[in-house]
Short mmCIF file of N, CA, C and O in Angstrom, two decimals:
data_model
loop_
_atom_site.label_atom_id
_atom_site.label_comp_id
_atom_site.label_asym_id
_atom_site.label_seq_id
_atom_site.Cartn_x
_atom_site.Cartn_y
_atom_site.Cartn_z
N VAL A 28 29.36 -152.53 155.30
CA VAL A 28 30.13 -151.36 154.89
C VAL A 28 29.82 -151.06 153.43
O VAL A 28 29.95 -151.93 152.59
N GLN A 29 29.44 -149.84 153.16
CA GLN A 29 29.21 -149.42 151.77
C GLN A 29 30.48 -148.75 151.26
O GLN A 29 31.04 -147.87 151.92
N LEU A 30 30.88 -149.15 150.07
CA LEU A 30 32.12 -148.65 149.47
C LEU A 30 31.79 -148.05 148.11
O LEU A 30 31.07 -148.65 147.31
N VAL A 31 32.36 -146.88 147.84
CA VAL A 31 32.12 -146.21 146.56
C VAL A 31 33.46 -145.78 145.97
O VAL A 31 34.18 -144.98 146.57
N GLU A 32 33.76 -146.33 144.78
CA GLU A 32 34.99 -145.98 144.09
C GLU A 32 34.77 -144.76 143.19
O GLU A 32 33.65 -144.52 142.72
N SER A 33 35.84 -144.04 142.96
CA SER A 33 35.80 -142.91 142.03
C SER A 33 37.21 -142.68 141.49
O SER A 33 38.18 -143.23 142.01
N GLY A 34 37.27 -141.86 140.44
CA GLY A 34 38.57 -141.45 139.91
C GLY A 34 39.04 -142.20 138.69
O GLY A 34 40.12 -141.91 138.16
N GLY A 35 38.27 -143.19 138.24
CA GLY A 35 38.68 -143.90 137.04
C GLY A 35 38.58 -143.02 135.81
O GLY A 35 38.05 -141.90 135.86
N GLY A 36 39.10 -143.51 134.70
CA GLY A 36 39.04 -142.74 133.47
C GLY A 36 39.94 -143.31 132.41
O GLY A 36 40.41 -144.45 132.52
N LEU A 37 40.17 -142.49 131.38
CA LEU A 37 41.01 -142.88 130.25
C LEU A 37 42.35 -142.17 130.35
O LEU A 37 42.39 -140.95 130.56
N VAL A 38 43.42 -142.93 130.20
CA VAL A 38 44.76 -142.36 130.30
C VAL A 38 45.66 -143.05 129.28
O VAL A 38 45.42 -144.22 128.94
N GLN A 39 46.65 -142.34 128.80
CA GLN A 39 47.59 -142.94 127.85
C GLN A 39 48.61 -143.81 128.58
O GLN A 39 48.92 -143.58 129.75
N ALA A 40 49.14 -144.77 127.87
CA ALA A 40 50.19 -145.61 128.42
C ALA A 40 51.36 -144.74 128.91
O ALA A 40 51.74 -143.77 128.25
N GLY A 41 51.86 -145.10 130.09
CA GLY A 41 52.92 -144.32 130.71
C GLY A 41 52.41 -143.24 131.64
O GLY A 41 53.20 -142.65 132.39
N GLY A 42 51.12 -143.00 131.61
CA GLY A 42 50.53 -141.96 132.44
C GLY A 42 50.20 -142.45 133.83
O GLY A 42 50.50 -143.58 134.22
N SER A 43 49.56 -141.56 134.59
CA SER A 43 49.21 -141.84 135.98
C SER A 43 47.74 -141.55 136.23
O SER A 43 47.12 -140.74 135.54
N LEU A 44 47.22 -142.20 137.25
CA LEU A 44 45.83 -142.02 137.65
C LEU A 44 45.73 -142.41 139.12
O LEU A 44 46.42 -143.32 139.57
N ARG A 45 44.85 -141.73 139.86
CA ARG A 45 44.58 -142.11 141.24
C ARG A 45 43.11 -142.42 141.39
O ARG A 45 42.26 -141.58 141.05
N VAL A 46 42.81 -143.59 141.89
CA VAL A 46 41.43 -143.95 142.19
C VAL A 46 41.24 -143.94 143.70
O VAL A 46 42.19 -144.17 144.46
N SER A 47 40.01 -143.64 144.12
CA SER A 47 39.68 -143.52 145.53
C SER A 47 38.54 -144.45 145.89
O SER A 47 37.73 -144.82 145.03
N CYS A 48 38.45 -144.78 147.16
CA CYS A 48 37.38 -145.61 147.68
C CYS A 48 36.89 -144.99 148.98
O CYS A 48 37.66 -144.95 149.96
N ALA A 49 35.67 -144.51 148.99
CA ALA A 49 35.09 -143.90 150.18
C ALA A 49 34.21 -144.91 150.89
O ALA A 49 33.36 -145.56 150.26
N ALA A 50 34.40 -145.04 152.21
CA ALA A 50 33.63 -146.00 152.99
C ALA A 50 32.61 -145.27 153.85
O ALA A 50 32.89 -144.19 154.38
N SER A 51 31.44 -145.90 154.02
CA SER A 51 30.36 -145.25 154.76
C SER A 51 30.49 -145.44 156.26
O SER A 51 29.91 -144.69 157.03
N THR A 52 31.25 -146.43 156.69
CA THR A 52 31.30 -146.78 158.10
C THR A 52 32.19 -145.84 158.90
O THR A 52 33.25 -145.43 158.42
N PRO A 53 31.79 -145.50 160.15
CA PRO A 53 32.68 -144.72 161.02
C PRO A 53 33.80 -145.58 161.59
O PRO A 53 34.73 -145.04 162.20
N ASN A 54 33.70 -146.89 161.40
CA ASN A 54 34.71 -147.81 161.92
C ASN A 54 35.65 -148.28 160.82
O ASN A 54 36.07 -149.43 160.78
N PHE A 55 35.97 -147.38 159.94
CA PHE A 55 36.81 -147.70 158.78
C PHE A 55 38.12 -148.33 159.20
O PHE A 55 38.64 -149.24 158.54
N ASN A 56 38.69 -147.86 160.33
CA ASN A 56 39.99 -148.38 160.75
C ASN A 56 39.90 -149.77 161.36
O ASN A 56 40.90 -150.30 161.86
N ASN A 57 38.74 -150.39 161.35
CA ASN A 57 38.59 -151.78 161.78
C ASN A 57 38.79 -152.77 160.63
O ASN A 57 38.75 -153.97 160.85
N PHE A 58 38.97 -152.23 159.43
CA PHE A 58 39.02 -153.08 158.25
C PHE A 58 40.35 -152.96 157.53
O PHE A 58 40.84 -151.85 157.30
N ALA A 59 40.92 -154.10 157.15
CA ALA A 59 41.94 -154.09 156.12
C ALA A 59 41.22 -153.83 154.80
O ALA A 59 40.06 -154.21 154.64
N MET A 60 41.92 -153.20 153.87
CA MET A 60 41.30 -152.83 152.61
C MET A 60 42.14 -153.31 151.45
O MET A 60 43.35 -153.50 151.57
N ALA A 61 41.49 -153.45 150.31
CA ALA A 61 42.22 -153.95 149.14
C ALA A 61 41.61 -153.41 147.86
O ALA A 61 40.46 -152.96 147.84
N TRP A 62 42.41 -153.48 146.81
CA TRP A 62 41.95 -153.24 145.46
C TRP A 62 42.08 -154.53 144.67
O TRP A 62 43.10 -155.22 144.75
N PHE A 63 41.04 -154.82 143.91
CA PHE A 63 41.04 -155.90 142.94
C PHE A 63 40.68 -155.29 141.59
O PHE A 63 40.16 -154.18 141.52
N ARG A 64 40.91 -156.04 140.53
CA ARG A 64 40.51 -155.56 139.21
C ARG A 64 40.04 -156.73 138.36
O ARG A 64 40.43 -157.87 138.59
N GLN A 65 39.21 -156.39 137.38
CA GLN A 65 38.71 -157.41 136.46
C GLN A 65 38.69 -156.84 135.05
O GLN A 65 38.00 -155.84 134.79
N ALA A 66 39.47 -157.47 134.18
CA ALA A 66 39.51 -157.08 132.78
C ALA A 66 38.48 -157.89 132.01
O ALA A 66 38.07 -158.97 132.45
N PRO A 67 38.04 -157.40 130.86
CA PRO A 67 37.04 -158.13 130.06
C PRO A 67 37.50 -159.54 129.74
O PRO A 67 38.62 -159.75 129.28
N GLY A 68 36.64 -160.50 130.02
CA GLY A 68 36.94 -161.89 129.71
C GLY A 68 37.90 -162.57 130.66
O GLY A 68 38.31 -163.71 130.43
N LYS A 69 38.28 -161.87 131.72
CA LYS A 69 39.23 -162.43 132.69
C LYS A 69 38.61 -162.48 134.07
O LYS A 69 37.63 -161.79 134.36
N GLU A 70 39.22 -163.29 134.94
CA GLU A 70 38.74 -163.37 136.32
C GLU A 70 39.23 -162.16 137.12
O GLU A 70 40.23 -161.52 136.77
N ARG A 71 38.51 -161.89 138.20
CA ARG A 71 38.93 -160.81 139.09
C ARG A 71 40.27 -161.18 139.71
O ARG A 71 40.47 -162.31 140.13
N GLU A 72 41.18 -160.21 139.78
CA GLU A 72 42.50 -160.48 140.34
C GLU A 72 42.88 -159.45 141.38
O GLU A 72 42.46 -158.29 141.33
N PHE A 73 43.70 -159.88 142.31
CA PHE A 73 44.20 -159.03 143.38
C PHE A 73 45.17 -158.00 142.84
O PHE A 73 46.00 -158.32 141.97
N VAL A 74 45.11 -156.78 143.38
CA VAL A 74 46.03 -155.72 142.99
C VAL A 74 46.90 -155.30 144.18
O VAL A 74 48.13 -155.36 144.10
N ALA A 75 46.26 -154.90 145.27
CA ALA A 75 47.01 -154.41 146.43
C ALA A 75 46.11 -154.42 147.65
O ALA A 75 44.89 -154.34 147.53
N ALA A 76 46.75 -154.50 148.83
CA ALA A 76 46.00 -154.48 150.08
C ALA A 76 46.79 -153.72 151.14
O ALA A 76 48.02 -153.59 151.04
N ILE A 77 46.07 -153.28 152.18
CA ILE A 77 46.70 -152.48 153.23
C ILE A 77 46.05 -152.81 154.56
O ILE A 77 44.85 -153.08 154.63
N THR A 78 46.84 -152.82 155.63
CA THR A 78 46.32 -153.13 156.95
C THR A 78 45.47 -151.97 157.50
O THR A 78 45.38 -150.91 156.91
N ARG A 79 44.89 -152.22 158.66
CA ARG A 79 43.94 -151.27 159.25
C ARG A 79 44.51 -149.88 159.44
O ARG A 79 43.82 -148.88 159.22
N ILE A 80 45.77 -149.80 159.86
CA ILE A 80 46.36 -148.48 160.10
C ILE A 80 47.41 -148.13 159.06
O ILE A 80 48.13 -147.15 159.20
N GLY A 81 47.48 -148.96 158.02
CA GLY A 81 48.41 -148.67 156.93
C GLY A 81 49.84 -149.02 157.21
O GLY A 81 50.75 -148.56 156.50
N SER A 82 50.08 -149.85 158.22
CA SER A 82 51.44 -150.19 158.60
C SER A 82 52.08 -151.21 157.66
O SER A 82 53.31 -151.32 157.61
N ARG A 83 51.25 -151.93 156.94
CA ARG A 83 51.78 -152.97 156.04
C ARG A 83 50.96 -153.02 154.78
O ARG A 83 49.74 -152.84 154.80
N THR A 84 51.64 -153.25 153.66
CA THR A 84 50.96 -153.35 152.38
C THR A 84 51.36 -154.65 151.68
O THR A 84 52.34 -155.30 152.04
N ASN A 85 50.57 -154.98 150.68
CA ASN A 85 50.78 -156.21 149.93
C ASN A 85 50.42 -155.91 148.48
O ASN A 85 49.36 -155.31 148.23
N TYR A 86 51.28 -156.28 147.54
CA TYR A 86 51.04 -155.96 146.13
C TYR A 86 51.16 -157.21 145.26
O TYR A 86 51.98 -158.10 145.52
N ALA A 87 50.38 -157.22 144.20
CA ALA A 87 50.58 -158.22 143.15
C ALA A 87 51.89 -157.92 142.44
O ALA A 87 52.28 -156.75 142.29
N ALA A 88 52.54 -158.96 141.97
CA ALA A 88 53.83 -158.79 141.30
C ALA A 88 53.72 -157.89 140.07
O ALA A 88 54.63 -157.14 139.74
N SER A 89 52.58 -157.95 139.42
CA SER A 89 52.39 -157.20 138.17
C SER A 89 52.33 -155.69 138.38
O SER A 89 52.51 -154.93 137.41
N VAL A 90 52.07 -155.24 139.60
CA VAL A 90 51.93 -153.80 139.84
C VAL A 90 52.96 -153.27 140.82
O VAL A 90 53.08 -152.04 141.00
N LYS A 91 53.73 -154.14 141.43
CA LYS A 91 54.70 -153.71 142.44
C LYS A 91 55.72 -152.76 141.82
O LYS A 91 56.25 -153.02 140.75
N GLY A 92 55.94 -151.65 142.51
CA GLY A 92 56.86 -150.64 142.00
C GLY A 92 56.20 -149.59 141.13
O GLY A 92 56.79 -148.55 140.85
N ARG A 93 54.96 -149.84 140.69
CA ARG A 93 54.22 -148.88 139.86
C ARG A 93 53.01 -148.32 140.60
O ARG A 93 52.65 -147.15 140.40
N PHE A 94 52.37 -149.14 141.41
CA PHE A 94 51.16 -148.74 142.12
C PHE A 94 51.48 -148.57 143.61
O PHE A 94 52.31 -149.28 144.16
N THR A 95 50.76 -147.63 144.25
CA THR A 95 50.89 -147.43 145.69
C THR A 95 49.52 -147.34 146.32
O THR A 95 48.70 -146.50 145.92
N ILE A 96 49.29 -148.20 147.30
CA ILE A 96 48.03 -148.18 148.04
C ILE A 96 48.23 -147.37 149.32
O ILE A 96 49.30 -147.45 149.96
N SER A 97 47.23 -146.61 149.70
CA SER A 97 47.32 -145.82 150.93
C SER A 97 45.91 -145.61 151.47
O SER A 97 44.92 -145.91 150.78
N ARG A 98 45.82 -145.09 152.67
CA ARG A 98 44.52 -144.83 153.27
C ARG A 98 44.61 -143.63 154.20
O ARG A 98 45.67 -143.36 154.77
N ASP A 99 43.47 -142.96 154.36
CA ASP A 99 43.34 -141.86 155.29
C ASP A 99 42.16 -142.19 156.18
O ASP A 99 40.99 -141.98 155.79
N ASN A 100 42.42 -142.72 157.36
CA ASN A 100 41.33 -143.16 158.22
C ASN A 100 40.49 -141.99 158.73
O ASN A 100 39.31 -142.17 159.05
N ALA A 101 41.06 -140.81 158.80
CA ALA A 101 40.27 -139.65 159.22
C ALA A 101 39.21 -139.28 158.19
O ALA A 101 38.19 -138.68 158.52
N LYS A 102 39.46 -139.67 156.93
CA LYS A 102 38.52 -139.38 155.85
C LYS A 102 37.77 -140.62 155.40
O LYS A 102 37.00 -140.56 154.43
N ASN A 103 38.00 -141.75 156.07
CA ASN A 103 37.34 -143.00 155.68
C ASN A 103 37.55 -143.31 154.20
O ASN A 103 36.62 -143.75 153.50
N THR A 104 38.76 -143.10 153.73
CA THR A 104 39.03 -143.22 152.30
C THR A 104 40.34 -143.97 152.06
O THR A 104 41.31 -143.79 152.79
N MET A 105 40.33 -144.78 151.01
CA MET A 105 41.51 -145.50 150.56
C MET A 105 41.83 -145.04 149.13
O MET A 105 40.93 -144.64 148.39
N TYR A 106 43.11 -145.13 148.80
CA TYR A 106 43.55 -144.66 147.49
C TYR A 106 44.41 -145.71 146.80
O TYR A 106 45.03 -146.55 147.45
N LEU A 107 44.47 -145.61 145.49
CA LEU A 107 45.42 -146.39 144.70
C LEU A 107 46.03 -145.44 143.68
O LEU A 107 45.35 -145.00 142.75
N GLN A 108 47.30 -145.10 143.90
CA GLN A 108 48.03 -144.28 142.95
C GLN A 108 48.68 -145.20 141.92
O GLN A 108 49.45 -146.09 142.29
N MET A 109 48.34 -144.99 140.67
CA MET A 109 48.83 -145.85 139.60
C MET A 109 49.72 -145.05 138.66
O MET A 109 49.26 -144.08 138.06
N ASN A 110 50.97 -145.43 138.59
CA ASN A 110 51.95 -144.77 137.72
C ASN A 110 52.43 -145.74 136.64
O ASN A 110 52.25 -146.95 136.76
N SER A 111 53.04 -145.20 135.62
CA SER A 111 53.58 -146.01 134.52
C SER A 111 52.55 -147.01 134.03
O SER A 111 52.83 -148.20 133.86
N LEU A 112 51.36 -146.52 133.80
CA LEU A 112 50.26 -147.40 133.41
C LEU A 112 50.50 -148.05 132.05
O LEU A 112 51.10 -147.44 131.15
N LYS A 113 50.02 -149.28 131.93
CA LYS A 113 50.16 -150.07 130.71
C LYS A 113 48.76 -150.45 130.21
O LYS A 113 47.82 -150.53 130.99
N PRO A 114 48.63 -150.73 128.92
CA PRO A 114 47.32 -151.19 128.42
C PRO A 114 46.79 -152.41 129.18
O PRO A 114 45.57 -152.54 129.35
N ASP A 115 47.68 -153.25 129.65
CA ASP A 115 47.25 -154.44 130.42
C ASP A 115 46.63 -154.08 131.76
O ASP A 115 46.02 -154.94 132.40
N ASP A 116 46.77 -152.84 132.19
CA ASP A 116 46.14 -152.40 133.44
C ASP A 116 44.66 -152.03 133.24
O ASP A 116 43.96 -151.74 134.21
N THR A 117 44.21 -152.04 132.00
CA THR A 117 42.81 -151.72 131.71
C THR A 117 41.90 -152.74 132.37
O THR A 117 42.04 -153.95 132.18
N ALA A 118 40.97 -152.24 133.19
CA ALA A 118 40.07 -153.11 133.94
C ALA A 118 39.09 -152.26 134.73
O ALA A 118 39.26 -151.03 134.83
N VAL A 119 38.10 -152.93 135.29
CA VAL A 119 37.28 -152.30 136.32
C VAL A 119 37.98 -152.55 137.66
O VAL A 119 38.31 -153.69 137.97
N TYR A 120 38.19 -151.49 138.40
CA TYR A 120 38.89 -151.58 139.68
C TYR A 120 37.86 -151.53 140.81
O TYR A 120 37.03 -150.61 140.87
N TYR A 121 37.96 -152.52 141.70
CA TYR A 121 37.04 -152.64 142.82
C TYR A 121 37.79 -152.48 144.14
O TYR A 121 38.88 -153.03 144.30
N CYS A 122 37.17 -151.79 145.09
CA CYS A 122 37.74 -151.80 146.44
C CYS A 122 36.94 -152.77 147.29
O CYS A 122 35.76 -153.06 147.00
N ALA A 123 37.58 -153.29 148.33
CA ALA A 123 36.97 -154.30 149.18
C ALA A 123 37.46 -154.14 150.61
O ALA A 123 38.59 -153.69 150.84
N ALA A 124 36.61 -154.55 151.55
CA ALA A 124 36.90 -154.42 152.98
C ALA A 124 36.94 -155.78 153.65
O ALA A 124 36.06 -156.62 153.41
N ASN A 125 37.97 -155.99 154.49
CA ASN A 125 38.17 -157.25 155.20
C ASN A 125 38.13 -157.01 156.70
O ASN A 125 39.06 -156.41 157.25
N PRO A 126 37.08 -157.49 157.38
CA PRO A 126 37.00 -157.26 158.83
C PRO A 126 38.06 -158.02 159.62
O PRO A 126 38.30 -157.74 160.79
N GLY A 127 38.72 -158.98 158.96
CA GLY A 127 39.76 -159.75 159.64
C GLY A 127 41.04 -158.98 159.84
O GLY A 127 41.87 -159.37 160.66
N GLY A 128 41.21 -157.89 159.09
CA GLY A 128 42.36 -157.04 159.33
C GLY A 128 43.63 -157.41 158.59
O GLY A 128 44.59 -156.65 158.59
N VAL A 129 43.67 -158.56 157.95
CA VAL A 129 44.89 -159.01 157.26
C VAL A 129 44.86 -158.51 155.81
O VAL A 129 43.83 -158.63 155.15
N PRO A 130 45.96 -157.99 155.30
CA PRO A 130 45.98 -157.51 153.90
C PRO A 130 46.07 -158.67 152.92
O PRO A 130 47.04 -158.80 152.17
N SER A 131 45.05 -159.47 152.92
CA SER A 131 45.03 -160.71 152.15
C SER A 131 44.88 -160.44 150.66
O SER A 131 44.28 -159.45 150.24
N SER A 132 45.41 -161.36 149.87
CA SER A 132 45.24 -161.31 148.42
C SER A 132 44.08 -162.17 147.95
O SER A 132 43.81 -162.25 146.74
N SER A 133 43.38 -162.82 148.87
CA SER A 133 42.27 -163.70 148.52
C SER A 133 40.94 -162.95 148.58
O SER A 133 40.58 -162.40 149.62
N ALA A 134 40.20 -162.98 147.50
CA ALA A 134 38.93 -162.26 147.44
C ALA A 134 37.93 -162.78 148.46
O ALA A 134 37.07 -162.03 148.93
N THR A 135 38.05 -164.03 148.84
CA THR A 135 37.09 -164.62 149.77
C THR A 135 37.22 -164.06 151.19
O THR A 135 36.34 -164.24 152.02
N ASP A 136 38.32 -163.38 151.47
CA ASP A 136 38.51 -162.77 152.79
C ASP A 136 37.80 -161.43 152.92
O ASP A 136 37.75 -160.85 154.00
N TYR A 137 37.28 -160.92 151.83
CA TYR A 137 36.68 -159.59 151.81
C TYR A 137 35.16 -159.69 151.76
O TYR A 137 34.61 -160.34 150.87
N SER A 138 34.50 -159.04 152.71
CA SER A 138 33.06 -159.19 152.86
C SER A 138 32.25 -158.07 152.21
O SER A 138 31.06 -158.23 152.00
N SER A 139 32.89 -156.96 151.93
CA SER A 139 32.17 -155.83 151.33
C SER A 139 32.93 -155.37 150.09
O SER A 139 34.17 -155.29 150.11
N TRP A 140 32.16 -155.01 149.05
CA TRP A 140 32.74 -154.63 147.77
C TRP A 140 32.04 -153.39 147.24
O TRP A 140 30.83 -153.20 147.44
N GLY A 141 32.80 -152.57 146.53
CA GLY A 141 32.22 -151.45 145.83
C GLY A 141 31.70 -151.87 144.46
O GLY A 141 31.80 -153.03 144.08
N GLN A 142 31.16 -150.89 143.73
CA GLN A 142 30.57 -151.18 142.42
C GLN A 142 31.60 -151.14 141.30
O GLN A 142 31.31 -151.57 140.18
N GLY A 143 32.77 -150.60 141.57
CA GLY A 143 33.85 -150.58 140.60
C GLY A 143 33.95 -149.26 139.85
O GLY A 143 32.96 -148.53 139.70
N THR A 144 35.15 -148.98 139.37
CA THR A 144 35.39 -147.82 138.53
C THR A 144 36.28 -148.25 137.37
O THR A 144 37.24 -148.99 137.56
N GLN A 145 35.93 -147.78 136.18
CA GLN A 145 36.63 -148.22 134.97
C GLN A 145 37.92 -147.44 134.78
O GLN A 145 37.92 -146.21 134.82
N VAL A 146 39.00 -148.17 134.54
CA VAL A 146 40.28 -147.57 134.18
C VAL A 146 40.66 -148.12 132.81
O VAL A 146 40.73 -149.34 132.62
N THR A 147 40.88 -147.22 131.86
CA THR A 147 41.24 -147.62 130.51
C THR A 147 42.57 -146.96 130.15
O THR A 147 42.70 -145.74 130.25
N VAL A 148 43.53 -147.79 129.74
CA VAL A 148 44.85 -147.29 129.35
C VAL A 148 45.02 -147.52 127.86
O VAL A 148 45.01 -148.66 127.39
N SER A 149 45.18 -146.45 127.13
CA SER A 149 45.33 -146.55 125.67
C SER A 149 46.81 -146.64 125.30
O SER A 149 47.67 -146.07 125.96
N SER A 150 47.07 -147.36 124.22
CA SER A 150 48.47 -147.55 123.78
C SER A 150 48.91 -146.44 122.83
O SER A 150 48.13 -145.65 122.37
#
């Protein structure tokens, strides 16, 4: 599965941004999907995940209540709506696909990854 992220950019603290992930496969609804992020000098960390049909989601504690993950299987696209952004949210955001279908927080469960999109939050 080829994944391409878009929508990153520069935003002020307290602002909002939506990033998207477009998948090349016609079988998009066979995959659970997730967002991870990696800040400079830090390890990649889990952000949010969603099941194949969007019936269940999973969030990291640091973003719960501020970020919303969603998907549109008709468009083979996943989204991450980010509100109340903080400078600590600055990172490269990656989307990933899990053929196992579980909205796992473990990066090892995801077999396909995008190239990432930069999100920078200024204070």
